[in-house]
mmCIF file of C-alpha atoms in Angstrom:
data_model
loop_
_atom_site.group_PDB
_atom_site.id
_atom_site.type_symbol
_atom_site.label_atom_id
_atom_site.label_comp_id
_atom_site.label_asym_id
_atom_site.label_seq_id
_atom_site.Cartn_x
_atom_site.Cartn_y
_atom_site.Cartn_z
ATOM 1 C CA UNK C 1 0.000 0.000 0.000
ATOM 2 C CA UNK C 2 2.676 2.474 0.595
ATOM 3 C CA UNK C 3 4.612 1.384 -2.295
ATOM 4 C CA UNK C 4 1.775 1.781 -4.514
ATOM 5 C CA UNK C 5 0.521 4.991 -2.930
ATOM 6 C CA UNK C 6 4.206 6.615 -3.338
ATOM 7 C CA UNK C 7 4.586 5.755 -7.185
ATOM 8 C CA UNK C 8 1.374 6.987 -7.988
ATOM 9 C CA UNK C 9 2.061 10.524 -5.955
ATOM 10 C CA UNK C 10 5.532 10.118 -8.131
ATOM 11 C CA UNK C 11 3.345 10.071 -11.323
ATOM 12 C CA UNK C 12 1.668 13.677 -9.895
ATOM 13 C CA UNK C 13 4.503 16.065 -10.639
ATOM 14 C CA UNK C 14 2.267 19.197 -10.968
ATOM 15 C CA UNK C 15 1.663 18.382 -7.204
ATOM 16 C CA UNK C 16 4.767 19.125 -5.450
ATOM 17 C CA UNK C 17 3.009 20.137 -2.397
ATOM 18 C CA UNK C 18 0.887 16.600 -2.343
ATOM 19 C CA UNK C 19 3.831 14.288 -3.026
ATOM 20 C CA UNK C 20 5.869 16.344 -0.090
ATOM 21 C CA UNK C 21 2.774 15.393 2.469
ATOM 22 C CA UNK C 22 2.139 12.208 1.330
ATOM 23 C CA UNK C 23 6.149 10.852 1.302
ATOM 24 C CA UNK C 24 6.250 12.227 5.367
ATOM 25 C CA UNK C 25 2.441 10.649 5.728
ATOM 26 C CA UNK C 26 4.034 7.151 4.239
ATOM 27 C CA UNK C 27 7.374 7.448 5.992
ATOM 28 C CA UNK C 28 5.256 8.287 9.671
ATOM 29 C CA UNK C 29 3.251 4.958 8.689
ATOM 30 C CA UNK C 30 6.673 3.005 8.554
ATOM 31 C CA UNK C 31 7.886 4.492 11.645
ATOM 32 C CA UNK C 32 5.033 3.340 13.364
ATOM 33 C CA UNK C 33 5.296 0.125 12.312
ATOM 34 C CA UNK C 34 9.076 -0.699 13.143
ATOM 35 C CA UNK C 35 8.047 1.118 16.607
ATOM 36 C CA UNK C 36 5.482 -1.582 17.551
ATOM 37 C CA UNK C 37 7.495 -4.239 16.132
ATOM 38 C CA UNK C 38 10.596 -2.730 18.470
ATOM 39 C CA UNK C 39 8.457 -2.821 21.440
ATOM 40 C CA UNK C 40 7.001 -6.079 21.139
ATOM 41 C CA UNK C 41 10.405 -7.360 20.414
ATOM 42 C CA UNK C 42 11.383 -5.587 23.711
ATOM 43 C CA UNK C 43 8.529 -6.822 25.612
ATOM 44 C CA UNK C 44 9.403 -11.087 24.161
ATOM 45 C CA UNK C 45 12.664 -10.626 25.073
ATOM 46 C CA UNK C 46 12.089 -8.474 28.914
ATOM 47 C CA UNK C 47 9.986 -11.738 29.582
ATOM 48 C CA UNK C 48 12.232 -14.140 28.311
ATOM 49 C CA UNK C 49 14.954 -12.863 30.466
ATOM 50 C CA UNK C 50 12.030 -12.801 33.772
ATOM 51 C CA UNK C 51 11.761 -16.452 32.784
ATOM 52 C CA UNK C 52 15.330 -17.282 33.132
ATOM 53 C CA UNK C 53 15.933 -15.430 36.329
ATOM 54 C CA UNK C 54 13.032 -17.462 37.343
ATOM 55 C CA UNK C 55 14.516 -20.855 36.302
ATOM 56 C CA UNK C 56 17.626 -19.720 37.844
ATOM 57 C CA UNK C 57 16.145 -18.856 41.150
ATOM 58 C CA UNK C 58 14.296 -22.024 41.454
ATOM 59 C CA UNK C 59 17.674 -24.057 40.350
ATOM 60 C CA UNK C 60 19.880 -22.461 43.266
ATOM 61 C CA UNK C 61 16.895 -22.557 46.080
ATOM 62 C CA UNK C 62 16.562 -26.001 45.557
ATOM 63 C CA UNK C 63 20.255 -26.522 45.502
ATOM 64 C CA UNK C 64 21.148 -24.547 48.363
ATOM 65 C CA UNK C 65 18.341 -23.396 50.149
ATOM 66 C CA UNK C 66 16.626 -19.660 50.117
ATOM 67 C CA UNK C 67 18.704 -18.627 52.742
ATOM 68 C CA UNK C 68 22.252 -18.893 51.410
ATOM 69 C CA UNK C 69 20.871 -17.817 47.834
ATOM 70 C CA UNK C 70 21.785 -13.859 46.881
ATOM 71 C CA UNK C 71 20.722 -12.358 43.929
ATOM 72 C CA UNK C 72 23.987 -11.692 42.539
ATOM 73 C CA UNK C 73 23.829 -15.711 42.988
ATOM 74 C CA UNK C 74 20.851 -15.903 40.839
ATOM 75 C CA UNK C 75 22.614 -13.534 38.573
ATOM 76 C CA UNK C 76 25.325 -14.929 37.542
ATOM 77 C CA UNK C 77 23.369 -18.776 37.525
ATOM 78 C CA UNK C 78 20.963 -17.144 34.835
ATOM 79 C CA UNK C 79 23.941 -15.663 32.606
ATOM 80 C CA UNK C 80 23.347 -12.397 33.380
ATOM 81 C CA UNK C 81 24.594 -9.271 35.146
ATOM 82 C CA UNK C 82 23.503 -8.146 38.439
ATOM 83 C CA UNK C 83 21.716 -5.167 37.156
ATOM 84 C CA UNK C 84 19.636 -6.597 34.961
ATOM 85 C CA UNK C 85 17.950 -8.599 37.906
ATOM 86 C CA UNK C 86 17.538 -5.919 40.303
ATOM 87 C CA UNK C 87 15.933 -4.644 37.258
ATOM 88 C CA UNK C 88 13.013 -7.513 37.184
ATOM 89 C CA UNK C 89 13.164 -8.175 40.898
ATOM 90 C CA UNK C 90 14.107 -5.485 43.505
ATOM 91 C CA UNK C 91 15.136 -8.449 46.496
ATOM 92 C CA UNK C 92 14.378 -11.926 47.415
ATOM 93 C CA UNK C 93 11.085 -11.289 48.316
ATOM 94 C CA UNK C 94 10.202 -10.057 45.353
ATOM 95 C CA UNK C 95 11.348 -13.245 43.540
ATOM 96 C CA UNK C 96 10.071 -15.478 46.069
ATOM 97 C CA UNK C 97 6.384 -14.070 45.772
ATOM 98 C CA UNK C 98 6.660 -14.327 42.211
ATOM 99 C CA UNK C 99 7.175 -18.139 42.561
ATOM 100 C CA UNK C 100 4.126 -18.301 45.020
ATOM 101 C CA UNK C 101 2.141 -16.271 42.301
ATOM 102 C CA UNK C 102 2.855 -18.710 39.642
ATOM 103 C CA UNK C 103 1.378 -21.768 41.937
ATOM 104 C CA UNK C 104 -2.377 -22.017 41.684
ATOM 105 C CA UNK C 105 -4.345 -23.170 44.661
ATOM 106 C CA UNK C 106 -5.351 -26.637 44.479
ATOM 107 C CA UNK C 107 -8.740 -25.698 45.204
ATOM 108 C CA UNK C 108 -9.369 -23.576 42.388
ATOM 109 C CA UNK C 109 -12.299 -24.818 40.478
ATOM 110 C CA UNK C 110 -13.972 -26.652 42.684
ATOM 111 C CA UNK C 111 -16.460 -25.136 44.208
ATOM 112 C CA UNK C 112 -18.301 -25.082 40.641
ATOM 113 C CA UNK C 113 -17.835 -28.649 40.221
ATOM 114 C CA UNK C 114 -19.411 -29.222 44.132
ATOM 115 C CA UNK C 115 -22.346 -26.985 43.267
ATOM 116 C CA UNK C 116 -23.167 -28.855 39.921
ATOM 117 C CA UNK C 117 -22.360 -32.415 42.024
ATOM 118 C CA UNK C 118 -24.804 -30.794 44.970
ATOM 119 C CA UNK C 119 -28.156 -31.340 43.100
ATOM 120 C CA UNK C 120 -30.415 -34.502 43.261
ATOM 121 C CA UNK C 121 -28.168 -37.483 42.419
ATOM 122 C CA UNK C 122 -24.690 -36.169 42.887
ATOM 123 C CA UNK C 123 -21.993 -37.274 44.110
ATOM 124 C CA UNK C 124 -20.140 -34.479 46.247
ATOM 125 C CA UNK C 125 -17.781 -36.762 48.488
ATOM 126 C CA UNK C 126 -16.652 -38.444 45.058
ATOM 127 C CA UNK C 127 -15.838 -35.223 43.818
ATOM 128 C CA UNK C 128 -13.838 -34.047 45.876
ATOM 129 C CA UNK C 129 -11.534 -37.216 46.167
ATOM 130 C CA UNK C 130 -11.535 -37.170 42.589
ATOM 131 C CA UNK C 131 -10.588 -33.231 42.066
ATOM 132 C CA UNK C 132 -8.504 -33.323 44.834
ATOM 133 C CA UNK C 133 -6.371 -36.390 43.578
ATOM 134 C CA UNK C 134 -6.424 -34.962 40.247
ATOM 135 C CA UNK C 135 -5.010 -31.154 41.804
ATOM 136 C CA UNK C 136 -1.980 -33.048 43.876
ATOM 137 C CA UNK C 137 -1.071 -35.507 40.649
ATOM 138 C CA UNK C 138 -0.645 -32.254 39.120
ATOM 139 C CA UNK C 139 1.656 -30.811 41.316
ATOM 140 C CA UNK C 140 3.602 -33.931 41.302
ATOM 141 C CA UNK C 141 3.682 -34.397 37.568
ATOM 142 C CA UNK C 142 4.573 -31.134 36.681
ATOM 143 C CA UNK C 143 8.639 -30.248 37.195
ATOM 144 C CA UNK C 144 8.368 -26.445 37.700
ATOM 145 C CA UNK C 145 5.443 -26.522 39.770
ATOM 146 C CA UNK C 146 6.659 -29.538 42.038
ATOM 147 C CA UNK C 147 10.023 -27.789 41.797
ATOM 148 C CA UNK C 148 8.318 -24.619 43.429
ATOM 149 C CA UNK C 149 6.060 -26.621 45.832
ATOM 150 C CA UNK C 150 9.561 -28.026 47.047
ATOM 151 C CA UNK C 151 11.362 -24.575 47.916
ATOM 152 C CA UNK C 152 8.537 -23.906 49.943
ATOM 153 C CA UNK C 153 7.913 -27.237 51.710
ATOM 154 C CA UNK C 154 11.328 -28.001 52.662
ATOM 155 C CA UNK C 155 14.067 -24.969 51.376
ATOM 156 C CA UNK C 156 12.505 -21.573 52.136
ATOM 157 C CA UNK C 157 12.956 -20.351 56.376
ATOM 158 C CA UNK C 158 9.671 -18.159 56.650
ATOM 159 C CA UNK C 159 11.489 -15.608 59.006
ATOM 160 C CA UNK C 160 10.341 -12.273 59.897
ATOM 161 C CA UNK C 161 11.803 -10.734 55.940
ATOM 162 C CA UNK C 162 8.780 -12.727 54.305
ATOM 163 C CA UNK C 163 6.125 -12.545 56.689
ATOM 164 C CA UNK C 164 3.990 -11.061 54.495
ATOM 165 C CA UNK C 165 4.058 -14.493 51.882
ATOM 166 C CA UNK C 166 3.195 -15.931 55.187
ATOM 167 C CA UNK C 167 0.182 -13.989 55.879
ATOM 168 C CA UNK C 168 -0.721 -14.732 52.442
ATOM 169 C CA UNK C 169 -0.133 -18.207 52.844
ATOM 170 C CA UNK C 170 -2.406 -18.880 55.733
ATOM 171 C CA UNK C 171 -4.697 -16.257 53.683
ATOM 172 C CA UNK C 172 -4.929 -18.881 51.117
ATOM 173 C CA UNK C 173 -5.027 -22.432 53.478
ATOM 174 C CA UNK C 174 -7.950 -20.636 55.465
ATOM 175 C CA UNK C 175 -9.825 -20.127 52.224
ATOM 176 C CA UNK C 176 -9.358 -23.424 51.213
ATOM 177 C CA UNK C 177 -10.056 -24.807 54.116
ATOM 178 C CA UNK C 178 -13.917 -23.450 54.431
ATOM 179 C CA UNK C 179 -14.136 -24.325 50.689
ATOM 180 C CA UNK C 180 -13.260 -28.049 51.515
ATOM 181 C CA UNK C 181 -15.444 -27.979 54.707
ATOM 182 C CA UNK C 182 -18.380 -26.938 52.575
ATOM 183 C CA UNK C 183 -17.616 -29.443 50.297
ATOM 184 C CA UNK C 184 -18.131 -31.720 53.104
ATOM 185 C CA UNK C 185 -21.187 -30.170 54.559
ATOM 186 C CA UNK C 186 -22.658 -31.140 50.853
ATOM 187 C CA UNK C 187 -21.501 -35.052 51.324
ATOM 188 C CA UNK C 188 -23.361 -34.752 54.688
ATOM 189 C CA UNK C 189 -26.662 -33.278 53.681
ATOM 190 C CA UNK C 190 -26.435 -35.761 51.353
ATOM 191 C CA UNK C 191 -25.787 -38.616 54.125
ATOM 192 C CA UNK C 192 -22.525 -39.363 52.434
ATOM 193 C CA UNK C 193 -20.372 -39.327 55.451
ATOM 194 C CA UNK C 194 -20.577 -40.592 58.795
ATOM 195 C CA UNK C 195 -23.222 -38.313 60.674
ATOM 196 C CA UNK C 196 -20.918 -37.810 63.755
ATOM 197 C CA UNK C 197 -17.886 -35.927 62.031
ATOM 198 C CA UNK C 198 -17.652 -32.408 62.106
ATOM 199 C CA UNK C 199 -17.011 -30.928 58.463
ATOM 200 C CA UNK C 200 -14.774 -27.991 59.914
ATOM 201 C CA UNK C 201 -12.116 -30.824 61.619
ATOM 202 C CA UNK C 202 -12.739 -32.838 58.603
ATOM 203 C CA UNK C 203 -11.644 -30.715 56.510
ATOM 204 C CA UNK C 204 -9.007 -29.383 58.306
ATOM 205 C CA UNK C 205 -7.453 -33.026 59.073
ATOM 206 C CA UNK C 206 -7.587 -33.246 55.279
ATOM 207 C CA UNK C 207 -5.499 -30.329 54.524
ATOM 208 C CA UNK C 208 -3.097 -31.815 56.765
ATOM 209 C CA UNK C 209 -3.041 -35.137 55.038
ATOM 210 C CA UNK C 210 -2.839 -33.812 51.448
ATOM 211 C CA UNK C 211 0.425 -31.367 53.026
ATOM 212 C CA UNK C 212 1.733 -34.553 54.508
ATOM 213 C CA UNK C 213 1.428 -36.401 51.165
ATOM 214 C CA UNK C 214 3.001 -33.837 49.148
ATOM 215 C CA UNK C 215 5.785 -33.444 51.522
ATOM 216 C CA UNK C 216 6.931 -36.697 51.546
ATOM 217 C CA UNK C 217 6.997 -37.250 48.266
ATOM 218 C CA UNK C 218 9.120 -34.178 47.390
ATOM 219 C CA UNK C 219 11.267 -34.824 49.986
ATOM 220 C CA UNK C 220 11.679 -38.502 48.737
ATOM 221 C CA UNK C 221 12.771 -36.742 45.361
ATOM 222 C CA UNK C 222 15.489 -34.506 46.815
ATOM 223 C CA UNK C 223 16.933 -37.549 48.791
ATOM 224 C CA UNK C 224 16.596 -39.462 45.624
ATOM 225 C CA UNK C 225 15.009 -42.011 47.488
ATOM 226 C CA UNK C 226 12.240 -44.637 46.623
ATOM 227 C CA UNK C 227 12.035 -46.811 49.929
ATOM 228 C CA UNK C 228 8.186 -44.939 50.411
ATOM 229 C CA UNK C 229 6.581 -44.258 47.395
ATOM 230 C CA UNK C 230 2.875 -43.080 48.030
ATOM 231 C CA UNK C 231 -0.241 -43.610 45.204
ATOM 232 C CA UNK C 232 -1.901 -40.858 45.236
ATOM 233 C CA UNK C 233 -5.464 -41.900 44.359
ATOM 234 C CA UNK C 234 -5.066 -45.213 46.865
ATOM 235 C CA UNK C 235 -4.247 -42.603 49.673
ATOM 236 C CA UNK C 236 -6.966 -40.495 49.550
ATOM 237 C CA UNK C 237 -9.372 -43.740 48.925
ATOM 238 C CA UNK C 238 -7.793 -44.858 52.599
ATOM 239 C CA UNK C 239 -9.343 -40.966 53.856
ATOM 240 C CA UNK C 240 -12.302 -41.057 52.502
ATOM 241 C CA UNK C 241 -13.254 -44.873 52.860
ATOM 242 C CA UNK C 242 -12.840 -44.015 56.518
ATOM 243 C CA UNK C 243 -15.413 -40.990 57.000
ATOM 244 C CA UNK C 244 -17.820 -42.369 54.629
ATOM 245 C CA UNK C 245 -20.917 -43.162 56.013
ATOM 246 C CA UNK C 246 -21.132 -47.171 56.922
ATOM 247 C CA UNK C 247 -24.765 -47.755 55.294
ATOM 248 C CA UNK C 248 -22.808 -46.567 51.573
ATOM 249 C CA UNK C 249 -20.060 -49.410 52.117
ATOM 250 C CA UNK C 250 -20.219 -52.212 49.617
#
């Protein structure tokens, strides 16, 4: 289109004015072009370097703990100078709630999938063993995610500096928590569990067995040991078998 629009101008010589306006209208078009193409350029490669400090940081936490990791560390593990980290991430904290940020709850989902599994006929205790199961097989199977699961479980000191990830954190396990003890209140209305449990302990003995779960597991991995291995699904069917109400048991 500019091409075109430029030779025909050309053809216009009794229009010196014209061709004048239209060669700094076609050369403005151009400019604005490269521009965007500059800045997305800029943009793919700011968040391919974010990426890499990321991989970096998650590489020497794992390797030598939070603690003993500085970003000049993380620097020059990711290729890069110490400047152009401080430029992504002003501290450690900032990296470190960038790694909880890319973790999504394990929850998340499933209180749609309770409220459809609520109604006449449903199944709300099964769905929750099953979406549960599913959320902690993800964790496991995915490397960055178990990777980041593992600084946090068994590499990261939550001292005083990162308090505020910790207020977060029990934010987060309180949240789930109710969601999970609603879930349960479903199975009970339902006569799904045994009538004497309370859904609030329930769920909250849970949440303690899924953490217990995933802990040992990732700690098995960093010892590079197999003596306990743990199936996921045939764990929480020992849970659940046990607080389901007696008159459902085959």
């Amino acid at each position: 289109l500019f091409i075109d629009t430029f030779m025909y101008v050309l053809k216009s010589t009794n229009h010196s004015v014209l061709v004048v306006k239209s060669i700094r209208w076609i050369i403005s078009q151009i400019y604005t072009v490269l521009t965007k193409m500059m800045a997305r350029r800029t943009k793919d490669e700011a968040d391919a370097t974010r990426e890499r400090i990321v991989d970096a940081a998650i590489r020497l936490f794992l390797r030598q703990g939070v603690s003993s990791t500085t970003l000049e560390g993380i620097a020059a593990e990711a290729g890069f100078t110490r400047g152009a980290v401080y430029h992504h991430f002003a501290n450690k904290h900032a990296l470190l709630i960038e790694l909880w940020n890319m973790v999504k709850p394990p929850t998340e989902g499933i209180s749609e999938e309770l409220e459809a599994a609520s109604h006449k006929g449903g199944d709300p205790l099964g769905t929750m063993e099953k979406r549960i199961g599913n959320a902690l097989k993800q964790v496991l199977s995915d490397p960055r995610t178990s990777a980041i699961h593992t600084v946090f479980m068994h590499n990261c000191e939550f001292v005083e500096k990162i308090n505020p990830m910790v207020v977060g954190e029990m934010r987060h396990l309180v949240s789930a928590r109710d969601l999970i003890a609603k879930g349960f209140g479903m199975a009970k209305d339902a006569v799904q569990i045994r009538p004497e449990l309370d859904v609030a302990e329930l769920a909250s003995a849970l949440m303690c067995y899924c953490y217990g779960l995933l802990a040992m597991v990732l700690r098995n991995r960093i010892m590079s040991d197999q003596t306990i291995s743990c199936d996921i699904d045939q764990a929480l069917s020992v849970f659940f078998s046990g607080i389901r109400n007696p008159k459902l048991l085959p």
